[in-house]
Coordinates of C-alpha atoms in Angstrom, one line a residue:
M545 CA -0.1 0.0 -0.1
N546 CA 1.1 3.6 -1.1
R547 CA 1.4 6.6 2.2
I548 CA -1.0 9.2 1.2
Y549 CA -0.2 12.5 2.1
F550 CA -2.9 14.8 3.5
N551 CA -3.0 18.8 3.1
E552 CA -5.8 19.9 5.8
V553 CA -7.8 23.1 3.9
V554 CA -10.5 23.9 6.6
T555 CA -9.2 27.3 8.0
R556 CA -8.8 28.2 4.3
D557 CA -10.8 26.9 2.1
G558 CA -13.6 25.6 4.7
F559 CA -14.0 28.9 6.5
Q560 CA -14.1 31.3 3.7
M561 CA -17.7 29.6 2.4
E562 CA -18.9 30.7 6.3
P563 CA -21.2 33.4 7.0
D564 CA -19.5 34.3 10.2
F565 CA -16.7 35.0 11.2
V566 CA -14.4 32.9 13.0
P567 CA -12.0 34.8 15.8
T568 CA -8.5 34.6 15.3
D569 CA -8.0 32.5 18.4
A570 CA -10.0 30.0 17.1
K571 CA -8.6 29.5 14.2
V572 CA -4.8 29.7 15.8
A573 CA -6.8 27.0 17.9
L574 CA -7.8 24.8 15.7
V575 CA -4.5 25.1 13.0
D576 CA -2.4 23.9 16.6
A577 CA -4.5 21.2 16.7
L578 CA -4.9 20.0 13.6
S579 CA -0.6 20.7 13.6
A580 CA -0.6 17.4 16.4
C581 CA -2.4 15.3 14.2
G582 CA 0.2 13.9 11.4
Y583 CA -0.9 16.2 8.4
A584 CA 2.1 16.2 6.0
K585 CA 0.7 20.1 5.2
I586 CA -1.9 22.4 6.2
E587 CA -3.2 25.3 4.2
V588 CA -3.5 27.9 7.0
T589 CA -5.5 30.5 5.5
S590 CA -5.3 33.0 2.1
F591 CA -3.3 36.4 1.8
T592 CA -6.0 38.3 -0.8
S593 CA -8.3 40.9 -0.2
A594 CA -9.6 41.4 3.1
R595 CA -12.7 43.2 1.1
A596 CA -13.0 40.2 -1.4
I597 CA -13.1 37.5 1.7
P598 CA -13.4 39.3 5.1
M599 CA -13.4 35.9 6.7
L600 CA -9.3 35.8 6.3
R601 CA -8.9 39.3 7.0
D602 CA -6.6 38.3 10.0
A603 CA -4.0 36.1 7.7
E604 CA -0.5 37.7 8.8
A605 CA -2.5 37.4 12.6
V606 CA -2.8 33.8 12.4
M607 CA 0.2 32.8 10.6
G608 CA 2.1 34.9 13.4
R609 CA 0.6 32.8 16.1
I610 CA 0.2 29.3 15.3
R611 CA 2.8 26.9 16.6
R612 CA 4.7 25.1 14.0
V613 CA 5.1 21.7 14.4
P614 CA 8.5 19.7 12.6
G615 CA 7.6 17.8 9.4
V616 CA 4.1 19.8 8.6
E617 CA 4.4 22.4 6.1
Y618 CA 2.2 25.9 6.3
A619 CA 0.6 26.6 3.4
V620 CA -1.0 29.7 2.1
L621 CA -3.2 30.9 -0.7
V622 CA -1.8 33.8 -2.8
P623 CA -4.0 35.5 -5.5
N624 CA -1.0 37.8 -7.1
L625 CA 2.0 39.5 -6.5
R626 CA 0.9 41.7 -3.4
G627 CA -0.5 38.5 -1.9
A628 CA 3.2 36.5 -2.3
E629 CA 5.2 39.4 -1.1
R630 CA 2.9 39.2 2.1
A631 CA 2.7 35.3 2.4
L632 CA 7.0 35.3 1.8
E633 CA 6.7 37.9 5.2
S634 CA 4.5 35.4 6.7
K635 CA 7.3 32.8 6.5
A636 CA 4.8 30.3 5.2
D637 CA 6.4 27.0 3.4
E638 CA 4.5 27.2 0.6
L639 CA 2.5 29.6 -1.8
N640 CA -0.6 28.0 -3.0
L641 CA -1.5 30.1 -6.0
V642 CA -5.0 29.5 -8.5
M643 CA -6.9 29.6 -11.9
S644 CA -9.1 28.2 -13.7
C645 CA -9.0 25.4 -16.5
S646 CA -12.2 27.2 -18.1
E647 CA -12.5 30.4 -19.2
S648 CA -16.0 31.6 -17.9
H649 CA -14.9 30.4 -14.7
N650 CA -11.6 32.1 -14.6
Q651 CA -14.0 35.1 -15.4
A652 CA -16.2 34.7 -12.7
N653 CA -14.2 33.8 -10.1
L654 CA -11.1 35.8 -10.9
R655 CA -12.3 38.3 -13.4
M656 CA -9.3 37.7 -15.7
S657 CA -8.9 35.6 -18.7
R658 CA -6.6 32.7 -18.5
A659 CA -4.0 34.4 -20.5
Q660 CA -4.1 37.1 -18.0
S661 CA -4.1 34.8 -15.2
I662 CA -0.9 32.7 -16.5
A663 CA 0.9 35.7 -17.0
A664 CA 0.3 37.1 -13.5
L665 CA 1.0 33.2 -11.9
S666 CA 4.2 33.0 -14.2
E667 CA 5.3 36.5 -12.8
V668 CA 4.3 35.5 -8.9
I669 CA 6.4 32.4 -9.6
R670 CA 9.4 34.3 -10.9
V671 CA 9.6 36.8 -8.3
V672 CA 9.1 33.7 -5.4
G673 CA 12.4 31.8 -7.0
D674 CA 13.4 29.7 -4.1
Q675 CA 12.4 31.7 -1.4
A676 CA 9.4 29.1 -0.6
A677 CA 8.1 26.2 -2.5
V678 CA 5.0 27.0 -5.2
N679 CA 2.3 25.1 -5.9
V680 CA -0.2 26.1 -8.6
S681 CA -4.2 24.8 -8.2
L682 CA -6.1 24.5 -11.5
S683 CA -10.0 24.8 -10.4
T684 CA -12.2 23.4 -12.6
A685 CA -10.6 20.8 -13.9
F686 CA -12.9 17.8 -14.3
G687 CA -15.9 20.3 -15.2
C688 CA -17.6 23.8 -15.6
P689 CA -20.6 24.6 -14.1
M690 CA -20.9 27.4 -17.5
E691 CA -19.5 25.3 -20.0
G692 CA -19.6 21.9 -18.6
D693 CA -17.2 19.1 -19.8
V694 CA -13.2 20.7 -19.8
P695 CA -11.0 18.7 -22.0
Q696 CA -8.6 16.6 -20.6
A697 CA -5.6 17.9 -22.8
T698 CA -6.2 21.6 -21.4
V699 CA -5.6 20.6 -17.6
R700 CA -2.7 18.6 -19.1
E701 CA -1.3 21.4 -21.1
L702 CA -1.9 24.0 -18.0
A703 CA 0.0 21.7 -15.5
Q704 CA 2.9 21.6 -18.3
R705 CA 3.3 24.9 -18.4
F706 CA 3.5 25.6 -15.1
A707 CA 6.1 22.8 -14.2
D708 CA 8.1 24.1 -17.0
L709 CA 8.1 27.1 -15.1
G710 CA 9.9 25.2 -11.7
V711 CA 6.6 24.6 -9.6
R712 CA 6.7 22.1 -6.8
G713 CA 3.5 20.8 -7.0
V714 CA 0.0 21.4 -9.4
T715 CA -3.4 20.4 -7.5
V716 CA -6.0 18.9 -10.0
C717 CA -8.8 20.4 -8.5
D718 CA -12.9 19.3 -8.7
T719 CA -13.9 22.6 -7.8
T720 CA -17.6 22.2 -8.2
G721 CA -18.0 18.2 -7.7
M722 CA -18.4 17.2 -11.5
A723 CA -16.3 14.8 -11.2
N724 CA -16.9 10.8 -11.4
P725 CA -14.6 7.8 -10.5
V726 CA -13.8 7.0 -14.2
Q727 CA -13.2 10.6 -15.4
V728 CA -10.9 10.8 -12.1
Q729 CA -8.8 7.4 -13.5
A730 CA -8.5 8.3 -16.7
M731 CA -7.3 12.0 -16.1
A732 CA -4.6 10.7 -12.8
E733 CA -3.2 8.4 -15.5
S734 CA -3.1 10.6 -18.3
L735 CA -1.3 13.3 -15.9
Q736 CA 0.8 10.5 -14.3
R737 CA 2.3 9.5 -17.6
E738 CA 2.8 13.0 -19.4
L739 CA 4.0 15.1 -16.7
P740 CA 7.6 15.1 -15.0
D741 CA 8.5 12.2 -12.5
G742 CA 9.4 15.1 -9.9
L743 CA 6.4 17.2 -10.3
Q744 CA 4.0 16.2 -7.2
L745 CA 0.3 16.2 -8.0
I746 CA -2.5 16.7 -5.9
M747 CA -6.0 15.8 -6.4
H748 CA -8.7 17.7 -4.7
F749 CA -12.1 16.8 -4.8
H750 CA -16.0 18.3 -3.4
N751 CA -18.8 16.3 -2.3
T752 CA -21.4 18.1 -4.4
R753 CA -23.2 15.1 -5.7
G754 CA -22.1 12.5 -3.3
M755 CA -19.1 11.0 -5.2
G756 CA -15.9 12.6 -3.7
L757 CA -15.1 9.5 -1.2
A758 CA -15.5 7.3 -4.7
N759 CA -13.6 9.7 -6.7
V760 CA -10.4 9.6 -4.3
L761 CA -10.5 5.8 -4.2
A762 CA -10.4 5.8 -8.0
A763 CA -7.3 8.2 -7.7
V764 CA -5.5 6.2 -5.4
Q765 CA -6.1 2.9 -7.4
A766 CA -4.5 5.1 -9.9
G767 CA -1.5 5.9 -8.0
I768 CA -2.0 9.4 -6.4
V769 CA -0.7 9.7 -3.1
R770 CA -1.7 13.8 -2.2
F771 CA -4.9 14.9 -1.5
D772 CA -7.0 17.9 -0.2
G773 CA -9.2 17.4 2.4
S774 CA -11.3 19.7 4.5
L775 CA -12.2 18.9 8.0
G776 CA -15.8 18.3 8.4
G777 CA -16.8 18.9 5.1
L778 CA -16.5 22.2 5.1
G779 CA -16.5 24.8 2.2
G780 CA -18.0 24.9 -1.3
C781 CA -17.9 27.2 -4.3
P782 CA -19.8 30.8 -4.9
F783 CA -20.6 29.8 -8.2
A784 CA -21.8 26.0 -8.0
P785 CA -25.5 26.8 -7.0
G786 CA -26.5 24.3 -4.4
A787 CA -22.6 22.8 -3.9
S788 CA -21.5 21.4 -0.5
G789 CA -18.0 21.5 0.5
N790 CA -14.8 19.8 -0.2
I791 CA -14.5 16.2 1.2
A792 CA -14.3 15.4 4.8
S793 CA -11.0 14.8 5.6
E794 CA -11.7 12.9 8.4
D795 CA -14.3 10.2 6.0
A796 CA -11.4 9.9 3.8
V797 CA -8.6 9.1 6.2
H798 CA -10.7 6.3 7.9
M799 CA -11.6 4.9 4.7
L800 CA -8.2 4.7 3.1
Q801 CA -7.0 3.5 7.0
T802 CA -9.3 0.8 7.1
M803 CA -7.8 -0.3 3.5
G804 CA -4.8 -0.2 4.8
H805 CA -3.6 2.5 3.5
D806 CA -0.9 4.0 5.6
T807 CA -2.1 8.0 5.8
G808 CA 0.3 9.4 8.5
V809 CA -2.6 11.1 10.6
D810 CA -3.6 10.2 14.2
L811 CA -7.2 9.7 13.3
E812 CA -8.7 9.5 16.7
R813 CA -7.2 12.5 17.6
L814 CA -8.2 14.1 14.2
L815 CA -11.7 12.8 15.2
A816 CA -11.8 14.8 18.5
V817 CA -11.0 17.8 17.1
S818 CA -13.7 17.6 14.2
R819 CA -16.2 16.8 17.0
G820 CA -15.4 20.3 18.0
L821 CA -16.0 22.3 14.8
P822 CA -19.5 22.5 15.1
T823 CA -19.0 24.9 17.6
V824 CA -16.4 27.0 16.1
V825 CA -18.8 27.4 13.0
G826 CA -21.6 27.6 14.7
H827 CA -23.6 24.7 12.8
D828 CA -23.5 21.2 12.4
V829 CA -21.1 19.6 9.4
P830 CA -21.2 17.1 6.9
A831 CA -18.7 14.8 8.3
Q832 CA -19.8 11.3 9.0
V833 CA -16.9 9.1 11.3
S834 CA -17.2 11.9 13.6
K835 CA -20.7 11.1 14.5
A836 CA -20.8 7.5 13.5
G837 CA -17.2 6.7 14.9
P838 CA -14.8 4.6 13.2
V839 CA -15.6 0.9 12.6
W840 CA -13.1 -0.3 14.8
Q841 CA -15.3 1.2 17.6
L842 CA -17.3 -1.6 19.5
H843 CA -20.6 -1.3 21.2
P844 CA -22.0 -3.5 23.9
A845 CA -24.5 -5.9 22.8
P846 CA -28.1 -4.6 24.0
Q847 CA -29.2 -6.4 27.2
Q848 CA -31.7 -9.0 26.9
A849 CA -35.0 -8.6 28.5
G850 CA -36.5 -11.3 31.1

C-alpha cells in the first residue's frame, strides 16, 4: 500500500464560505490542534483582499501566532504578487496559486482571462524563486458549471506550462463536484504518464454530488498519493449553486486506513478535533465518521429483556 499524504484546508477553503467570522483565536487553536494530528501540510489562510474575503482578513495574525510543528508544512493561498509578498513575510512554507481551467469560471472567480492569469502567476513564480515552494491549483479541472466538460488536454497543457516554470506541485481541482471515478482514473493516469516525474500531483475533490470518496479511491487506485481535504467537509464554491463542501478529511482518512493505507494521520486525535468543529462554526457539519465513530469502535450488545 502507498503512503498517502493529506493537506488540510479547513481554515482556508472551508472557512471562506462561512457566513459568520471565525475569531482569530479559534483559527489559531484549530491549526495548532490539526498540527498535532499528523498532517503532511495545512493550508492555513489566504493573503487576499479583506474586502474580497472578510473571513480571512486576519491572515498575518494567524500565521504569526500558530505553533509550527516540525514535519508539517504551512501553506497559504495567494491570488497575486502583493499576496505573495505578504505570504513570504509570514514565512509560509508553500504558496498556493490558483486559476481555472475554463475561461468562464476564471472570469467569474478571478475577473481575468486565462491568458491574464497565466501571465500574472508566471510573474509571481519568478519573483518567489527559491524563497518558498510554489504550488498551482487548477480549478474546474473535471468540469465547469458554465461550460460543461473541460478537455483533459487543457488540464495537462496548463499543468505542463507551470511545471516548466519550476513549480513544485500542481493540484487538480474538482471545484464544483462534477467529477466521476472513471474520469478521475483517466485524468490521473494521463497526468502521471505525461508530466515530469518530480512534479507533485495533488487531487482536490468536493462532495457536491456524493462522489467525493469514490473519486479519492479511484485516484488512489490510479497511483495518486496526495490529497486535499477539509475537516468536517466544510467549504464549497460560490459559482456552483447548491454546492456542498470539500471531502471531509476525517472520512477520507478513515476510508483509506480501513483499507490498509498509511496516511500518517492519528485518526482518533483528528476525530476529537472534528467533534469540536460545530462549536467553532456554530452549526452542524457534513462529516460522518465523527458522528458514527470508526468501524473498529465496538459497542456492547443490548441487554436481553427478562
